[in-house]
Short mmCIF file of C-alpha atoms in Angstrom, two decimals:
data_model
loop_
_atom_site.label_atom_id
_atom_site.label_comp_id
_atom_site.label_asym_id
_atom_site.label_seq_id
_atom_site.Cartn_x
_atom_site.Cartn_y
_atom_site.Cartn_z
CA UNK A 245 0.00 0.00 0.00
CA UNK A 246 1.26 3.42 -1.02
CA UNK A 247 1.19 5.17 2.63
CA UNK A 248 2.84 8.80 1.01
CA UNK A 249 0.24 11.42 1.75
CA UNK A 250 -0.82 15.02 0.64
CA UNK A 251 -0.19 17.94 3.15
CA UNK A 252 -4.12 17.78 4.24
CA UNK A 253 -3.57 14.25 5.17
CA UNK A 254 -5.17 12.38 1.80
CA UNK A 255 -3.07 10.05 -0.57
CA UNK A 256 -0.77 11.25 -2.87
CA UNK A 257 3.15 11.44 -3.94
CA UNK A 258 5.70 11.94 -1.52
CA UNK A 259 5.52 14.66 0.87
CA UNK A 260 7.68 15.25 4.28
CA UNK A 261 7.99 12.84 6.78
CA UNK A 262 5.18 12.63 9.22
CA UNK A 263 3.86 10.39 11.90
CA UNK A 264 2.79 6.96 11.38
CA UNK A 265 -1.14 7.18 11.80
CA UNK A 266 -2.45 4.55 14.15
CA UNK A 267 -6.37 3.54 13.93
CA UNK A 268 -7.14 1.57 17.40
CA UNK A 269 -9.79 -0.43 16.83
CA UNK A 270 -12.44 -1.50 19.48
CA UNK A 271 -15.92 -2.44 20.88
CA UNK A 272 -17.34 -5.00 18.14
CA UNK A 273 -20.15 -7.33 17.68
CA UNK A 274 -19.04 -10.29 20.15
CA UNK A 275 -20.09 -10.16 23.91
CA UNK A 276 -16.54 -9.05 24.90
CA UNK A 277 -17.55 -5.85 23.47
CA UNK A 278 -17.02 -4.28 27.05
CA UNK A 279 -13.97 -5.83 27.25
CA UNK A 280 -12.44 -4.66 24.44
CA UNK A 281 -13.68 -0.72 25.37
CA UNK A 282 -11.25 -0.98 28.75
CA UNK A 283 -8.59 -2.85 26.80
CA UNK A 284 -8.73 0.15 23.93
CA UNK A 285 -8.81 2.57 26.98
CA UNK A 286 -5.50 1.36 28.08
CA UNK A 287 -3.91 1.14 24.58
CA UNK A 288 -4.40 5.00 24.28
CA UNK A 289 -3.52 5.86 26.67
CA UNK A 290 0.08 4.05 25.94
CA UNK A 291 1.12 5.04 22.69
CA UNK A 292 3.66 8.10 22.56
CA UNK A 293 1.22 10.67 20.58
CA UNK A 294 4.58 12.67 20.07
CA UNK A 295 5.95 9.36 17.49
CA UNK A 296 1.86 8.43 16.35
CA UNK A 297 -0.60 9.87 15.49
CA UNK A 298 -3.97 8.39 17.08
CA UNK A 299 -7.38 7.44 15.64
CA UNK A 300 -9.89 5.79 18.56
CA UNK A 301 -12.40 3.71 16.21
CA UNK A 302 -15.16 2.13 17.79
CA UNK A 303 -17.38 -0.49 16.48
CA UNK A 304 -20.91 -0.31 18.09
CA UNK A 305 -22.82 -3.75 18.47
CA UNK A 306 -24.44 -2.95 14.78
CA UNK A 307 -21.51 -3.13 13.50
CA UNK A 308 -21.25 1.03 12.67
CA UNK A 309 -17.21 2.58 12.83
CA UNK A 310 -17.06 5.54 14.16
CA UNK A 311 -14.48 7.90 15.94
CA UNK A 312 -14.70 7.78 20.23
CA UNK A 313 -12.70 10.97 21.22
CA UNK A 314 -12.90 9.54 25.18
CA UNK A 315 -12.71 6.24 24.70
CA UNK A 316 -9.52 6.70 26.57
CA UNK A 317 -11.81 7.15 29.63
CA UNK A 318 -13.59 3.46 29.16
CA UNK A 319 -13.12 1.50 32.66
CA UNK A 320 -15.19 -1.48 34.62
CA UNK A 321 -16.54 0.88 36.89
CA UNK A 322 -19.63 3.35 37.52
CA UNK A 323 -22.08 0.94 37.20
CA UNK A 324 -23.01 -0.04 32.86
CA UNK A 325 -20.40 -1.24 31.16
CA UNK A 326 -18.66 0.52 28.52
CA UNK A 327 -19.80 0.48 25.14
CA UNK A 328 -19.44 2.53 21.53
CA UNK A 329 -23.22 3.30 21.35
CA UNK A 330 -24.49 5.48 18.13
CA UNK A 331 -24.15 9.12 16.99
CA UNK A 332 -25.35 9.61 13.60
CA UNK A 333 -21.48 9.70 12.33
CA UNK A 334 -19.74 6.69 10.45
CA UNK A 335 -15.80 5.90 9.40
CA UNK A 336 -15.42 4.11 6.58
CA UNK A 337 -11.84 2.27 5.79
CA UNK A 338 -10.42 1.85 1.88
CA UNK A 339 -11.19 -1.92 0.42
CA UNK A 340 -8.66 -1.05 -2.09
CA UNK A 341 -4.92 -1.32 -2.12
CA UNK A 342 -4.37 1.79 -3.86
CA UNK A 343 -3.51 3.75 -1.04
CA UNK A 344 -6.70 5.75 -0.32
CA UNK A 345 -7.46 7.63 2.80
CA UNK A 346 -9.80 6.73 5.83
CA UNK A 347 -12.97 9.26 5.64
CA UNK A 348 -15.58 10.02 7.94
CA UNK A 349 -19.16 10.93 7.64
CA UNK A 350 -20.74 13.35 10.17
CA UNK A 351 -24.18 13.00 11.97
CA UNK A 352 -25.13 16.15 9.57
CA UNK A 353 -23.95 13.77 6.25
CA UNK A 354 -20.45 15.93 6.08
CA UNK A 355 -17.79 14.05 4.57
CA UNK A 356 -13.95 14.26 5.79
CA UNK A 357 -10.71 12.63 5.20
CA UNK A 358 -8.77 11.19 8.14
CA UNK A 359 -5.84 10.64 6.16
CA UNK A 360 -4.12 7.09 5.02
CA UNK A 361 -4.19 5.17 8.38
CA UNK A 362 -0.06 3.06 8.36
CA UNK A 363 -1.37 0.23 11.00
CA UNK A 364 -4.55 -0.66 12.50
CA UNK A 365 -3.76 -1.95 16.61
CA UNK A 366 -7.22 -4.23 16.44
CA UNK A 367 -8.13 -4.96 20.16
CA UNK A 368 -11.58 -6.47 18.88
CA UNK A 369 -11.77 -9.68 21.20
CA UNK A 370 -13.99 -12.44 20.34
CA UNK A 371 -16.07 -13.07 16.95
CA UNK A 372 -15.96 -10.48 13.98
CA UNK A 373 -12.35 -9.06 15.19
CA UNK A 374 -10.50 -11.51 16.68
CA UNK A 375 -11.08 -14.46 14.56
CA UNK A 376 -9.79 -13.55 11.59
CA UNK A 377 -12.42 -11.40 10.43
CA UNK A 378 -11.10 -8.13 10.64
CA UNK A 379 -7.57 -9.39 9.63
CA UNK A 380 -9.46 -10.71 6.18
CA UNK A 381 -10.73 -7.04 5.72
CA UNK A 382 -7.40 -5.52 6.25
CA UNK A 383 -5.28 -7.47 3.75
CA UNK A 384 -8.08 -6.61 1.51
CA UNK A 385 -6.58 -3.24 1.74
CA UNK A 386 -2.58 -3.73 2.05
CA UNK A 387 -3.19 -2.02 5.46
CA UNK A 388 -0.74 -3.10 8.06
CA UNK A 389 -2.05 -4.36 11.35
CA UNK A 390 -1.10 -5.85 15.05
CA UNK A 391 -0.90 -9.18 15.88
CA UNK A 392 -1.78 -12.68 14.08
CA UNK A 393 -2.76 -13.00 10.46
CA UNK A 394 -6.14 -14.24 9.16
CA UNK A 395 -5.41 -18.32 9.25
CA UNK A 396 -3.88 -17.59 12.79
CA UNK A 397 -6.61 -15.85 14.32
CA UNK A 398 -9.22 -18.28 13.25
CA UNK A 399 -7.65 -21.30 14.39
CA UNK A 400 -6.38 -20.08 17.88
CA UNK A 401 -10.47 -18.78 18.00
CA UNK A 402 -11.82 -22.00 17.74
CA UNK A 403 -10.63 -23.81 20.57
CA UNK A 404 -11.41 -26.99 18.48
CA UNK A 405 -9.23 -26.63 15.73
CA UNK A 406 -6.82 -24.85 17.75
CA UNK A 407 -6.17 -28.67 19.41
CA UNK A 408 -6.07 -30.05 15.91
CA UNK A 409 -3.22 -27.67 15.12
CA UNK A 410 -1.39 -28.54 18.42
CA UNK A 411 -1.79 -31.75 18.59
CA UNK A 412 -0.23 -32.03 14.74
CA UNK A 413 2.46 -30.31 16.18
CA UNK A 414 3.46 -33.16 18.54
CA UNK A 415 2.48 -30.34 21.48
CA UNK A 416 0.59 -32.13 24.32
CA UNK A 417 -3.31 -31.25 25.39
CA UNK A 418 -5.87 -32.42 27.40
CA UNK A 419 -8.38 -34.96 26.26
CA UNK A 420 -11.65 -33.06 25.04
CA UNK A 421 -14.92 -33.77 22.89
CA UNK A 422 -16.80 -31.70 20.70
CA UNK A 423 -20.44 -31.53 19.53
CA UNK A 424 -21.07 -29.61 17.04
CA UNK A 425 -24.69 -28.60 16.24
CA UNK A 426 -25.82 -31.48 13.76
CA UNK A 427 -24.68 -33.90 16.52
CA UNK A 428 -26.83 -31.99 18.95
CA UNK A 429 -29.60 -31.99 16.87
CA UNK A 430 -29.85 -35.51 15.87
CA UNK A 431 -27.26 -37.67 18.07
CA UNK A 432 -27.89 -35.98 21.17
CA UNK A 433 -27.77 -39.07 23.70
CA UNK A 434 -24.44 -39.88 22.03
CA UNK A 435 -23.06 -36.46 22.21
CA UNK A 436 -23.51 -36.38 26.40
CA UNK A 437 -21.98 -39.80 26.61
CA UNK A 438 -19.09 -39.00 24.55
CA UNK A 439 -18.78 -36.00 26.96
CA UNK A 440 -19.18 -38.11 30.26
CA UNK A 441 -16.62 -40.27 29.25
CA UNK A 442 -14.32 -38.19 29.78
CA UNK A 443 -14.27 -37.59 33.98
CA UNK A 444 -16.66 -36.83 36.97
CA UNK A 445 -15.93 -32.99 36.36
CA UNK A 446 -15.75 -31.00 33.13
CA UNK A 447 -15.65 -27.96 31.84
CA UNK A 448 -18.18 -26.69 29.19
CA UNK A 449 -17.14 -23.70 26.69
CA UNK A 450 -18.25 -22.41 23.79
CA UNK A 451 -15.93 -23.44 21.24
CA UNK A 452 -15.18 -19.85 19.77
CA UNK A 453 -15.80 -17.16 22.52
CA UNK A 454 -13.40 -15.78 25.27
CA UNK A 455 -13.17 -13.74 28.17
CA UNK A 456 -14.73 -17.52 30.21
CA UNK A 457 -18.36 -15.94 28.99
CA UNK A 458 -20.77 -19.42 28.53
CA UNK A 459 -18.11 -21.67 30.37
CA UNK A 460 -19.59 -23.80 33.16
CA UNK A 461 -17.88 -26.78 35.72
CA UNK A 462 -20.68 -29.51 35.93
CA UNK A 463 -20.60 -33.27 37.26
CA UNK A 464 -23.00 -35.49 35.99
CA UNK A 465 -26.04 -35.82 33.13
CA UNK A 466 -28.19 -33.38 33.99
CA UNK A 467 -25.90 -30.71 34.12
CA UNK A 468 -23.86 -31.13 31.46
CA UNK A 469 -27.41 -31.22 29.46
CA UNK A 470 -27.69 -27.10 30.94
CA UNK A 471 -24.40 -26.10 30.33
CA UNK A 472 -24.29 -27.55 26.82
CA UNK A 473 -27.73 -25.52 26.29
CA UNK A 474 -25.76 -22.08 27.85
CA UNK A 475 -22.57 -22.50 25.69
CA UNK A 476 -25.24 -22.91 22.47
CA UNK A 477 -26.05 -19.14 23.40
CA UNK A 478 -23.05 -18.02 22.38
CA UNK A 479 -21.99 -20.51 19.99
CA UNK A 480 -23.19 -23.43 18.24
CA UNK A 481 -19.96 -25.80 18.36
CA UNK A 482 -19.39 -26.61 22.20
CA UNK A 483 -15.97 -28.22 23.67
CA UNK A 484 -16.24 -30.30 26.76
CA UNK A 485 -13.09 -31.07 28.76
CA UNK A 486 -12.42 -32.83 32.17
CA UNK A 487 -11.43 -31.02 34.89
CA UNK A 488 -7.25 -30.89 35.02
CA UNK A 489 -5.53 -31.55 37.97
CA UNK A 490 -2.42 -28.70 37.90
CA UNK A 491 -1.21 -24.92 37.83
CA UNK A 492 -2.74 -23.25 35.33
CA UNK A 493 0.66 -21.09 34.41
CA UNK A 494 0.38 -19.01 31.70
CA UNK A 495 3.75 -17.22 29.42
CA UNK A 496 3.57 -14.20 26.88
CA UNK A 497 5.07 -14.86 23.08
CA UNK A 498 6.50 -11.72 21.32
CA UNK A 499 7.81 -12.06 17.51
CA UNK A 500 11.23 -10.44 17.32
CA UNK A 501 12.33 -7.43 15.62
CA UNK A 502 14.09 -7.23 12.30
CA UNK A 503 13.11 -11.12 11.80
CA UNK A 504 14.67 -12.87 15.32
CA UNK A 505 13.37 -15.78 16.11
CA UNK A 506 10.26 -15.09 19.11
CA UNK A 507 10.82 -14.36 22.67
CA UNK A 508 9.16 -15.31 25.51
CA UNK A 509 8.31 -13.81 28.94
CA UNK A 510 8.31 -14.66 32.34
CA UNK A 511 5.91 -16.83 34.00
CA UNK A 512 2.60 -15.72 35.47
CA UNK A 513 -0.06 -17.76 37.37
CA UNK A 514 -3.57 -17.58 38.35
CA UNK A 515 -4.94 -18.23 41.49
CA UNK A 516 -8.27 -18.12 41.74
CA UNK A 517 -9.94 -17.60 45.53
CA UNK A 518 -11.47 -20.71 47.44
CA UNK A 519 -14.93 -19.30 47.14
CA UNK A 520 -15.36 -19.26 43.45
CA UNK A 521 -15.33 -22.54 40.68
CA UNK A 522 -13.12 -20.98 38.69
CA UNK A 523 -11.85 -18.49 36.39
CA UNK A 524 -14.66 -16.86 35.30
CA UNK A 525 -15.97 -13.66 33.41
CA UNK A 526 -16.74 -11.93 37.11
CA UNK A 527 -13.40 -12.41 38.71
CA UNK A 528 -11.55 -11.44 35.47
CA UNK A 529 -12.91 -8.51 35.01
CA UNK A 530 -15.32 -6.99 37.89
CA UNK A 531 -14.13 -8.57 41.23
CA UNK A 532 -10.22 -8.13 41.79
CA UNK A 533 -10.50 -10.05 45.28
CA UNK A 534 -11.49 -13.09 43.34
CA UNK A 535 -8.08 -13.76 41.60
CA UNK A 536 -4.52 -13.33 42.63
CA UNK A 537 -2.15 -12.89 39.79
CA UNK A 538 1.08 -13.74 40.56
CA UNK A 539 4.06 -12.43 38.12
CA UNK A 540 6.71 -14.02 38.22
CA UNK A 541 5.31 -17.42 39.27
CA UNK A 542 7.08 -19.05 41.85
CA UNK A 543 8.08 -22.00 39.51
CA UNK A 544 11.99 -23.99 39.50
CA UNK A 545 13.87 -23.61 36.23
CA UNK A 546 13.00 -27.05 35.04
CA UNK A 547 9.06 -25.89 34.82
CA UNK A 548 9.94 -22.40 33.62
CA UNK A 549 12.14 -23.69 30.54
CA UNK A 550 9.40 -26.64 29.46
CA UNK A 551 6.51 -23.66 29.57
CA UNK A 552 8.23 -21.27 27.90
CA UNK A 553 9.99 -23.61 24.99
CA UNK A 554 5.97 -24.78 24.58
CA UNK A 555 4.92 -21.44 24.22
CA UNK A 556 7.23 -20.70 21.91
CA UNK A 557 6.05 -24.01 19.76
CA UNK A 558 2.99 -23.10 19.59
CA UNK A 559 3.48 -19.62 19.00
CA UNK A 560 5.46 -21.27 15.86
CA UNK A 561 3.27 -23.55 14.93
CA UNK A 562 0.42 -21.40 14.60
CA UNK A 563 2.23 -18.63 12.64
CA UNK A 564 1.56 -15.96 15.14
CA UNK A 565 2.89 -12.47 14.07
CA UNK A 566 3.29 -10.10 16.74
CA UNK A 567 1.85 -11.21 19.99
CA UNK A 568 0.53 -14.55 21.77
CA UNK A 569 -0.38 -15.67 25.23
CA UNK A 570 -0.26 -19.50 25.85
CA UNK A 571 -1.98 -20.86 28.91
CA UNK A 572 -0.43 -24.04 30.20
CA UNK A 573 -1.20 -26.74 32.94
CA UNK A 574 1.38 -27.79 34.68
CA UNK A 575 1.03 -31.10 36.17
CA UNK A 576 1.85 -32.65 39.50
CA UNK A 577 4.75 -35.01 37.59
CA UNK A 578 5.91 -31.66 36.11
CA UNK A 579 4.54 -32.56 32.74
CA UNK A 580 2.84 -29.61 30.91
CA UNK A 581 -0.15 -29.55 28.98
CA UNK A 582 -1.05 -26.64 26.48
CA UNK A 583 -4.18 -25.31 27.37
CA UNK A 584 -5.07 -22.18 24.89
CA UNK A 585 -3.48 -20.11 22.72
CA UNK A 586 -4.50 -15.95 22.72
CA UNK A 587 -3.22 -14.42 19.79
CA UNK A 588 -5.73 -11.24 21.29
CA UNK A 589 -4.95 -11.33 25.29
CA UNK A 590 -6.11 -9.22 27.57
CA UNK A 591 -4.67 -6.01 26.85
CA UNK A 592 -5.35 -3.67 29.89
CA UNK A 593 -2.48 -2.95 32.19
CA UNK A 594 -3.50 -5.39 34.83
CA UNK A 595 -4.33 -7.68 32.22
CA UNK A 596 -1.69 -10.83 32.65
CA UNK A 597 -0.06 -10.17 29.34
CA UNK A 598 1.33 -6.74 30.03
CA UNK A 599 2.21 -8.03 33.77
CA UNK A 600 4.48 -10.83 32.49
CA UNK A 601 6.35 -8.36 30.55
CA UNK A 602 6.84 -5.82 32.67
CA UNK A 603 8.56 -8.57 34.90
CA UNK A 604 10.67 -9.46 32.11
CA UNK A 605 11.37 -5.76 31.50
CA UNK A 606 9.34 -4.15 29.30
CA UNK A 607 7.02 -1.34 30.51
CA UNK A 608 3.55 -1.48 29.32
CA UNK A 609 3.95 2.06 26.73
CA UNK A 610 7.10 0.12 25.65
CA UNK A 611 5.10 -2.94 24.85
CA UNK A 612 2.37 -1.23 23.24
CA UNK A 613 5.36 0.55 20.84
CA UNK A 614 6.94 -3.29 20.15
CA UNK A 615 3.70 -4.08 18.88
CA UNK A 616 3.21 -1.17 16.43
CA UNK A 617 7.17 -1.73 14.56
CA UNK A 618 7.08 -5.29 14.52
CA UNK A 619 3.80 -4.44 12.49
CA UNK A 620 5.02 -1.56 10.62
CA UNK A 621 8.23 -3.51 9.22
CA UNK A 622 6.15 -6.01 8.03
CA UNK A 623 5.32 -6.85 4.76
CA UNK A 624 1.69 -7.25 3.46
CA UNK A 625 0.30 -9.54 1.48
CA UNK A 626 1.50 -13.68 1.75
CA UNK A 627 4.73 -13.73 4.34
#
């Protein structure tokens, strides 16, 4: 894409150096629509506006892009959640790869350039931004972007195919079963025993959400009937797991600059309180007392080597550009299973992500700037 730019910000020939234009993108269709609003809020408010210059695009839940001036201001607190609600105005993004500017359209039907946008920093989570949706519409247009490619994003996103991938890859998971909506619908009775098979407690998730939204723990028939039902809210395909006996330690991937090979982080860990099942969408994200997030983890060198050489394999064997979190179990034998890979992890400053690089030495604005030059110095197009 031809990024040189007129002096009023449209495309043209070359013209003096300026700053990179960054579009952070935000809010979406999927239910983690909140969640990406505080993780945009703390991307902002991280990126050096003396070396970029910043465009906050919100996506409302009808799918309208438009500009958020405060989204900077988005938090989990004061009662509603956040959200990019309508005003009448739309952006609009190029589909070609000609080099065309961003453009706006006012509430009063004005229409105004915002200028060629260099990278888009998508912090979409969940369907229609983190699955490879977004990432399809972007290639479309030779625009350069943050984080994993389209084939990446979709099968980390389905936590189905996401085992298929690892498991190709010789990297260890834990024994699941999926049933998939025509096996609901006319195989039912086999789907539940298929499930049950696998332990006295499992774990029920929507195959391609995040954030723990539809997840239940359930023992027994009846309900694993109800959770299967709640997962089908939010998605069609369900997984079912058993319940794994270990530390659930988790390590950041980062792709390295110029080309070098990927680097991981430190170790974090969650520990969730005594009072609640597990890691769920309410201790993530609106009750701080129900988690304890330890960064470093307290882990010997032996356990800290095998998670971070299997992050790195999977971070490999997925293709991930830019950024990945890989969520491990580490077992009481010290074997390590992978659990899930993120190519779209929590992104606010508290989130793990940023913690487990700040303990390996690089500040959150610092990580946030990593992020935008690996993406600028990469190509577009097939890599």
């Amino acid at each position: 894409m031809n990024h040189a730019m007129n002096a009023d910000g449209s495309a043209g020939g070359a013209s003096a150096a300026r700053r990179p234009r960054v579009a952070v993108l935000f809010g979406g269709r999927s239910d983690e629509h909140p969640v990406s609003c505080v993780t945009a809020a703390g991307v902002l408010s991280a990126i050096d506006p003396e070396k970029y210059d910043v465009l906050a695009i919100g996506i409302t839940r009808q799918g309208t892009w438009r500009l958020v001036p405060d989204a900077v201001k988005f938090a989990f607190s004061g009662g509603k959640p956040p959200e990019v609600t309508e005003d009448g105005s739309a952006v609009y993004l190029p589909l070609s790869a000609d080099g065309a500017a961003a453009f706006e359209v006012t509430a009063e039907g004005e229409r105004r350039s915002l200028g060629v946008i260099d990278v888009v920093f998508p912090v979409l989570h969940g369907p229609y931004g983190e699955d490879g949706t977004v990432q399809g519409l972007l290639e479309l247009s030779d625009t350069r972007y943050v984080g994993a490619g389209v084939f990446t994003s979709s099968a980390s996103m389905d936590k189905h195919y996401m085992k298929v991938v690892l498991e190709a890859a010789g990297l260890p998971v834990a024994p699941y079963a999926v049933i998939t909506e025509t096996q609901w619908r006319h195989d039912r009775e086999r789907s539940l025993e298929r499930a049950l098979a696998l332990g006295e407690v499992l774990f029920v998730k929507p195959a391609r959400a995040g954030s723990s939204i539809g997840i239940s723990k359930v023992t027994g028939r009846e309900e694993l009937l109800a959770a299967v039902e709640a997962a089908r809210q939010h998605d069609r395909k369900v997984l079912v797991e058993p319940q794994i006996v270990g530390r659930e330690i988790e390590c950041g991937v980062l792709a390295g600059l110029g080309g070098a090979a990927p680097e991981a982080s430190l170790l974090g860990e969650i520990v969730v309180s005594s009072d609640r099942e597990f890691y769920d969408y309410e201790a993530k994200y609106l009750d701080g007392s129900a988690v304890d997030l330890r960064c470093p983890a307290e882990v010997d060198r032996g356990v800290q080597s095998a998670v971070q050489d299997a992050a790195v394999r999977t971070f490999e064997a997925f293709g991930c550009e830019g950024m990945a979190r890989v969520d491990c179990f580490v077992l009481e034998d010290g074997g390590v299973l992978v659990n899930e890979l993120n190519t779209l992890p929590g992104f606010t400053p508290s989130s793990m992500f940023p913690l487990m690089w700040k303990a390996t030495g690089l500040s959150y604005p610092a990580l946030v700037d990593r992020l935008l030059v690996l993406a600028l110095e990469r190509s577009t197009g097939l890599r």
